[in-house]
mmCIF file of C-alpha atoms in Angstrom:
data_model
loop_
_atom_site.group_PDB
_atom_site.id
_atom_site.type_symbol
_atom_site.label_atom_id
_atom_site.label_comp_id
_atom_site.label_asym_id
_atom_site.label_seq_id
_atom_site.Cartn_x
_atom_site.Cartn_y
_atom_site.Cartn_z
ATOM 1 C CA MET A 1 0.000 0.000 0.000
ATOM 2 C CA PRO A 2 1.198 3.536 -0.678
ATOM 3 C CA SER A 3 2.311 6.320 1.620
ATOM 4 C CA LEU A 4 -0.064 9.234 2.175
ATOM 5 C CA TYR A 5 2.095 11.134 -0.333
ATOM 6 C CA ASP A 6 1.613 8.510 -3.044
ATOM 7 C CA HIS A 7 -2.078 7.988 -2.289
ATOM 8 C CA ALA A 8 -2.677 11.752 -2.570
ATOM 9 C CA GLY A 9 -1.167 11.783 -6.060
ATOM 10 C CA GLY A 10 2.357 12.883 -5.159
ATOM 11 C CA ASP A 11 3.481 16.435 -5.799
ATOM 12 C CA GLU A 12 0.786 17.019 -8.411
ATOM 13 C CA GLY A 13 -2.103 16.040 -6.144
ATOM 14 C CA LEU A 14 -0.711 17.863 -3.119
ATOM 15 C CA HIS A 15 0.030 21.011 -5.124
ATOM 16 C CA ARG A 16 -3.562 20.995 -6.391
ATOM 17 C CA LEU A 17 -4.768 20.590 -2.783
ATOM 18 C CA GLU A 18 -2.595 23.375 -1.383
ATOM 19 C CA ASP A 19 -3.446 25.732 -4.255
ATOM 20 C CA THR A 20 -7.168 25.144 -3.679
ATOM 21 C CA PHE A 21 -6.761 25.577 0.075
ATOM 22 C CA TYR A 22 -4.655 28.733 -0.262
ATOM 23 C CA SER A 23 -7.270 30.336 -2.518
ATOM 24 C CA LYS A 24 -9.873 29.607 0.147
ATOM 25 C CA VAL A 25 -7.923 31.155 3.045
ATOM 26 C CA LEU A 26 -7.088 34.281 1.046
ATOM 27 C CA ALA A 27 -10.819 34.773 0.394
ATOM 28 C CA ASP A 28 -11.890 34.019 3.964
ATOM 29 C CA PRO A 29 -12.479 37.113 6.160
ATOM 30 C CA LEU A 30 -11.439 35.272 9.338
ATOM 31 C CA LEU A 31 -8.182 33.812 7.948
ATOM 32 C CA GLN A 32 -7.103 36.371 5.362
ATOM 33 C CA PRO A 33 -5.583 38.676 8.003
ATOM 34 C CA LEU A 34 -3.155 35.871 8.920
ATOM 35 C CA PHE A 35 -2.088 35.391 5.310
ATOM 36 C CA GLY A 36 -2.143 38.981 4.077
ATOM 37 C CA LYS A 37 -2.360 39.373 0.321
ATOM 38 C CA GLY A 38 -0.565 36.087 -0.156
ATOM 39 C CA LYS A 39 2.960 35.230 -1.226
ATOM 40 C CA PRO A 40 3.863 33.794 -4.621
ATOM 41 C CA ASP A 41 5.879 30.907 -3.145
ATOM 42 C CA HIS A 42 3.492 29.979 -0.323
ATOM 43 C CA VAL A 43 1.635 27.243 -2.236
ATOM 44 C CA GLU A 44 4.959 25.670 -3.192
ATOM 45 C CA HIS A 45 6.176 25.770 0.430
ATOM 46 C CA LEU A 46 2.887 24.279 1.681
ATOM 47 C CA THR A 47 3.210 21.530 -0.929
ATOM 48 C CA TRP A 48 6.801 20.792 0.119
ATOM 49 C CA PHE A 49 5.833 20.581 3.795
ATOM 50 C CA THR A 50 2.823 18.328 3.229
ATOM 51 C CA ALA A 51 4.735 16.123 0.779
ATOM 52 C CA GLU A 52 7.592 15.616 3.235
ATOM 53 C CA SER A 53 5.256 15.001 6.147
ATOM 54 C CA PHE A 54 3.324 12.425 4.103
ATOM 55 C CA GLY A 55 6.424 10.444 3.098
ATOM 56 C CA GLY A 56 7.540 12.282 -0.025
ATOM 57 C CA PRO A 57 10.742 14.199 -0.790
ATOM 58 C CA ASP A 58 12.341 16.234 2.012
ATOM 59 C CA ARG A 59 12.513 19.506 0.070
ATOM 60 C CA PHE A 60 10.971 21.542 2.889
ATOM 61 C CA THR A 61 13.705 20.544 5.319
ATOM 62 C CA LYS A 62 16.474 20.952 2.726
ATOM 63 C CA GLU A 63 15.292 24.248 1.225
ATOM 64 C CA LEU A 64 13.705 26.049 4.192
ATOM 65 C CA GLY A 65 14.183 24.093 7.415
ATOM 66 C CA PHE A 66 11.752 23.742 10.284
ATOM 67 C CA ALA A 67 12.982 26.961 11.902
ATOM 68 C CA HIS A 68 11.399 28.800 8.946
ATOM 69 C CA LEU A 69 8.013 27.307 9.841
ATOM 70 C CA ILE A 70 8.342 28.455 13.442
ATOM 71 C CA HIS A 71 9.446 31.930 12.329
ATOM 72 C CA VAL A 72 6.526 32.532 9.938
ATOM 73 C CA HIS A 73 3.980 31.682 12.656
ATOM 74 C CA ARG A 74 5.560 33.668 15.504
ATOM 75 C CA GLY A 75 3.510 36.667 16.544
ATOM 76 C CA LEU A 76 0.437 35.863 14.436
ATOM 77 C CA GLY A 77 -1.706 35.280 17.523
ATOM 78 C CA ILE A 78 -3.854 32.592 15.927
ATOM 79 C CA THR A 79 -7.153 32.189 17.786
ATOM 80 C CA GLU A 80 -9.025 28.935 18.326
ATOM 81 C CA GLU A 81 -11.752 30.190 15.988
ATOM 82 C CA GLN A 82 -9.155 30.796 13.247
ATOM 83 C CA ARG A 83 -7.569 27.394 13.859
ATOM 84 C CA GLN A 84 -10.920 25.645 13.530
ATOM 85 C CA ARG A 85 -11.750 27.566 10.353
ATOM 86 C CA PHE A 86 -8.347 26.581 8.907
ATOM 87 C CA VAL A 87 -9.163 22.898 9.534
ATOM 88 C CA GLU A 88 -12.649 23.290 8.049
ATOM 89 C CA LEU A 89 -11.343 24.912 4.852
ATOM 90 C CA TYR A 90 -8.632 22.270 4.493
ATOM 91 C CA GLY A 91 -11.254 19.550 4.642
ATOM 92 C CA ALA A 92 -13.323 21.326 1.987
ATOM 93 C CA ALA A 93 -10.228 21.752 -0.193
ATOM 94 C CA LEU A 94 -9.652 17.975 -0.143
ATOM 95 C CA ASP A 95 -13.001 17.507 -1.870
ATOM 96 C CA GLN A 96 -12.632 20.416 -4.259
ATOM 97 C CA ALA A 97 -9.113 19.353 -5.308
ATOM 98 C CA GLY A 98 -10.354 15.838 -6.025
ATOM 99 C CA LEU A 99 -8.135 13.998 -3.555
ATOM 100 C CA PRO A 100 -9.061 10.451 -2.563
ATOM 101 C CA SER A 101 -12.167 10.231 -0.422
ATOM 102 C CA ASP A 102 -11.580 6.888 1.288
ATOM 103 C CA PRO A 103 -12.124 7.230 5.056
ATOM 104 C CA PRO A 104 -8.670 5.985 6.214
ATOM 105 C CA PHE A 105 -6.914 8.564 4.019
ATOM 106 C CA ARG A 106 -9.225 11.414 4.989
ATOM 107 C CA GLU A 107 -8.950 10.563 8.683
ATOM 108 C CA ALA A 108 -5.140 10.533 8.527
ATOM 109 C CA VAL A 109 -5.017 13.845 6.643
ATOM 110 C CA MET A 110 -7.443 15.542 9.013
ATOM 111 C CA GLU A 111 -5.568 14.268 12.073
ATOM 112 C CA HIS A 112 -2.430 15.753 10.503
ATOM 113 C CA VAL A 113 -4.164 19.099 9.972
ATOM 114 C CA GLU A 114 -5.626 19.112 13.490
ATOM 115 C CA PHE A 115 -2.219 18.417 15.010
ATOM 116 C CA GLY A 116 -0.370 20.888 12.779
ATOM 117 C CA SER A 117 -2.888 23.660 13.389
ATOM 118 C CA GLN A 118 -2.527 23.181 17.151
ATOM 119 C CA VAL A 119 1.274 23.467 16.824
ATOM 120 C CA ALA A 120 0.937 26.587 14.661
ATOM 121 C CA LYS A 121 -1.508 28.169 17.112
ATOM 122 C CA GLU A 122 0.785 27.448 20.053
ATOM 123 C CA ASN A 123 3.828 28.851 18.243
ATOM 124 C CA SER A 124 1.915 31.903 17.039
ATOM 125 C CA ASN A 125 1.070 32.826 20.608
ATOM 126 C CA ALA A 126 4.432 32.021 22.200
ATOM 127 C CA ALA A 127 5.906 35.045 23.962
ATOM 128 C CA SER A 128 9.280 33.309 24.342
ATOM 129 C CA ASP A 129 11.197 30.369 22.904
ATOM 130 C CA ALA A 130 10.356 28.410 26.049
ATOM 131 C CA GLU A 131 6.642 28.644 25.145
ATOM 132 C CA LEU A 132 7.135 27.201 21.656
ATOM 133 C CA HIS A 133 5.856 23.736 20.879
ATOM 134 C CA PRO A 134 8.797 21.298 21.234
ATOM 135 C CA LEU A 135 8.478 19.896 17.685
ATOM 136 C CA ARG A 136 11.585 20.931 15.702
ATOM 137 C CA GLN A 137 11.437 18.724 12.604
ATOM 138 C CA VAL A 138 8.849 17.989 9.955
ATOM 139 C CA PRO A 139 6.798 15.137 11.462
ATOM 140 C CA ARG A 140 6.504 11.946 9.417
ATOM 141 C CA TRP A 141 2.767 11.261 9.253
ATOM 142 C CA THR A 142 1.742 7.684 8.454
ATOM 143 C CA TRP A 143 -1.406 5.658 8.114
ATOM 144 C CA ALA A 144 -2.277 1.961 8.240
ATOM 145 C CA SER A 145 -1.704 1.612 4.475
ATOM 146 C CA ASP A 146 1.814 3.112 4.485
ATOM 147 C CA ASP A 147 4.477 0.964 2.827
ATOM 148 C CA SER A 148 6.890 3.859 2.408
ATOM 149 C CA PRO A 149 10.525 2.809 2.047
ATOM 150 C CA THR A 150 11.475 5.562 4.527
ATOM 151 C CA THR A 151 10.057 3.471 7.362
ATOM 152 C CA PRO A 152 11.718 0.073 7.941
ATOM 153 C CA LEU A 153 9.267 -2.823 7.920
ATOM 154 C CA CYS A 154 10.160 -3.930 11.450
ATOM 155 C CA GLU A 155 9.541 -0.399 12.761
ATOM 156 C CA LYS A 156 6.201 -0.215 10.956
ATOM 157 C CA GLN A 157 5.097 -3.523 12.388
ATOM 158 C CA ALA A 158 6.035 -2.399 15.878
ATOM 159 C CA GLU A 159 4.112 0.876 15.439
ATOM 160 C CA ARG A 160 0.979 -0.410 13.701
ATOM 161 C CA PRO A 161 -1.059 -1.711 16.664
ATOM 162 C CA ASP A 162 -1.133 1.647 18.396
ATOM 163 C CA GLN A 163 -0.492 4.087 15.492
ATOM 164 C CA ARG A 164 -3.793 5.941 15.736
ATOM 165 C CA THR A 165 -3.540 6.047 19.529
ATOM 166 C CA ARG A 166 -0.054 7.592 19.253
ATOM 167 C CA TRP A 167 -1.312 10.365 16.939
ATOM 168 C CA ARG A 168 -4.260 11.125 19.164
ATOM 169 C CA ALA A 169 -1.944 11.204 22.173
ATOM 170 C CA ALA A 170 0.367 13.581 20.299
ATOM 171 C CA PHE A 171 -2.579 15.806 19.467
ATOM 172 C CA ALA A 172 -3.792 15.761 23.066
ATOM 173 C CA ALA A 173 -0.320 16.561 24.361
ATOM 174 C CA ALA A 174 -0.039 19.518 21.977
ATOM 175 C CA THR A 175 -3.447 20.764 23.038
ATOM 176 C CA LEU A 176 -2.511 20.545 26.693
ATOM 177 C CA ASN A 177 0.962 22.034 26.085
ATOM 178 C CA MET A 178 2.720 19.066 27.654
ATOM 179 C CA ALA A 179 6.180 20.104 26.437
ATOM 180 C CA GLY A 180 7.922 17.328 28.351
ATOM 181 C CA SER A 181 5.884 14.549 26.765
ATOM 182 C CA ASN A 182 7.489 11.841 24.621
ATOM 183 C CA LEU A 183 4.309 11.319 22.607
ATOM 184 C CA TRP A 184 5.211 13.483 19.595
ATOM 185 C CA PRO A 185 4.867 12.179 16.031
ATOM 186 C CA THR A 186 7.732 10.204 14.560
ATOM 187 C CA GLN A 187 10.391 12.706 13.490
ATOM 188 C CA ALA A 188 11.400 13.014 9.836
ATOM 189 C CA ARG A 189 13.830 10.335 8.739
#
């Protein structure tokens, strides 16, 4: 079975998704203030991040680095209402961009967006480096159908029984700001 990256259609499918999503946030009165008038390379950067997180090429890490992601969110002051709207528009963009609609894929993608939006919100409101979310690398997001060569088979087999539980625990830890927790998503490999 494919990685999330492959199942989404690789760079082409993810670029279509991020372009659709970006158009939505720029037109949304609640989110547009966070994005301004838009940046010409933002869709490409979003595509790189999602591709890497879903098991594709590591261009985001190589070209920009995770520190860039922290920097662009600092000081935005994302509210819970904005975070929820972000998640809602991302879900709508999945349909509009024609990405696969099978429930396991959609659930994995939405868990990724929920987790990532919590991290972004936390970082956007951090008054100091000590208040930043502890994640410092692009997380490697997987699903039950992932046969990506970036994850050794023995590691996948060890992770499979509790994979969904681990992601939900990571999400809960981010929500509760449990910076000392060891429940964060698998780091990029």
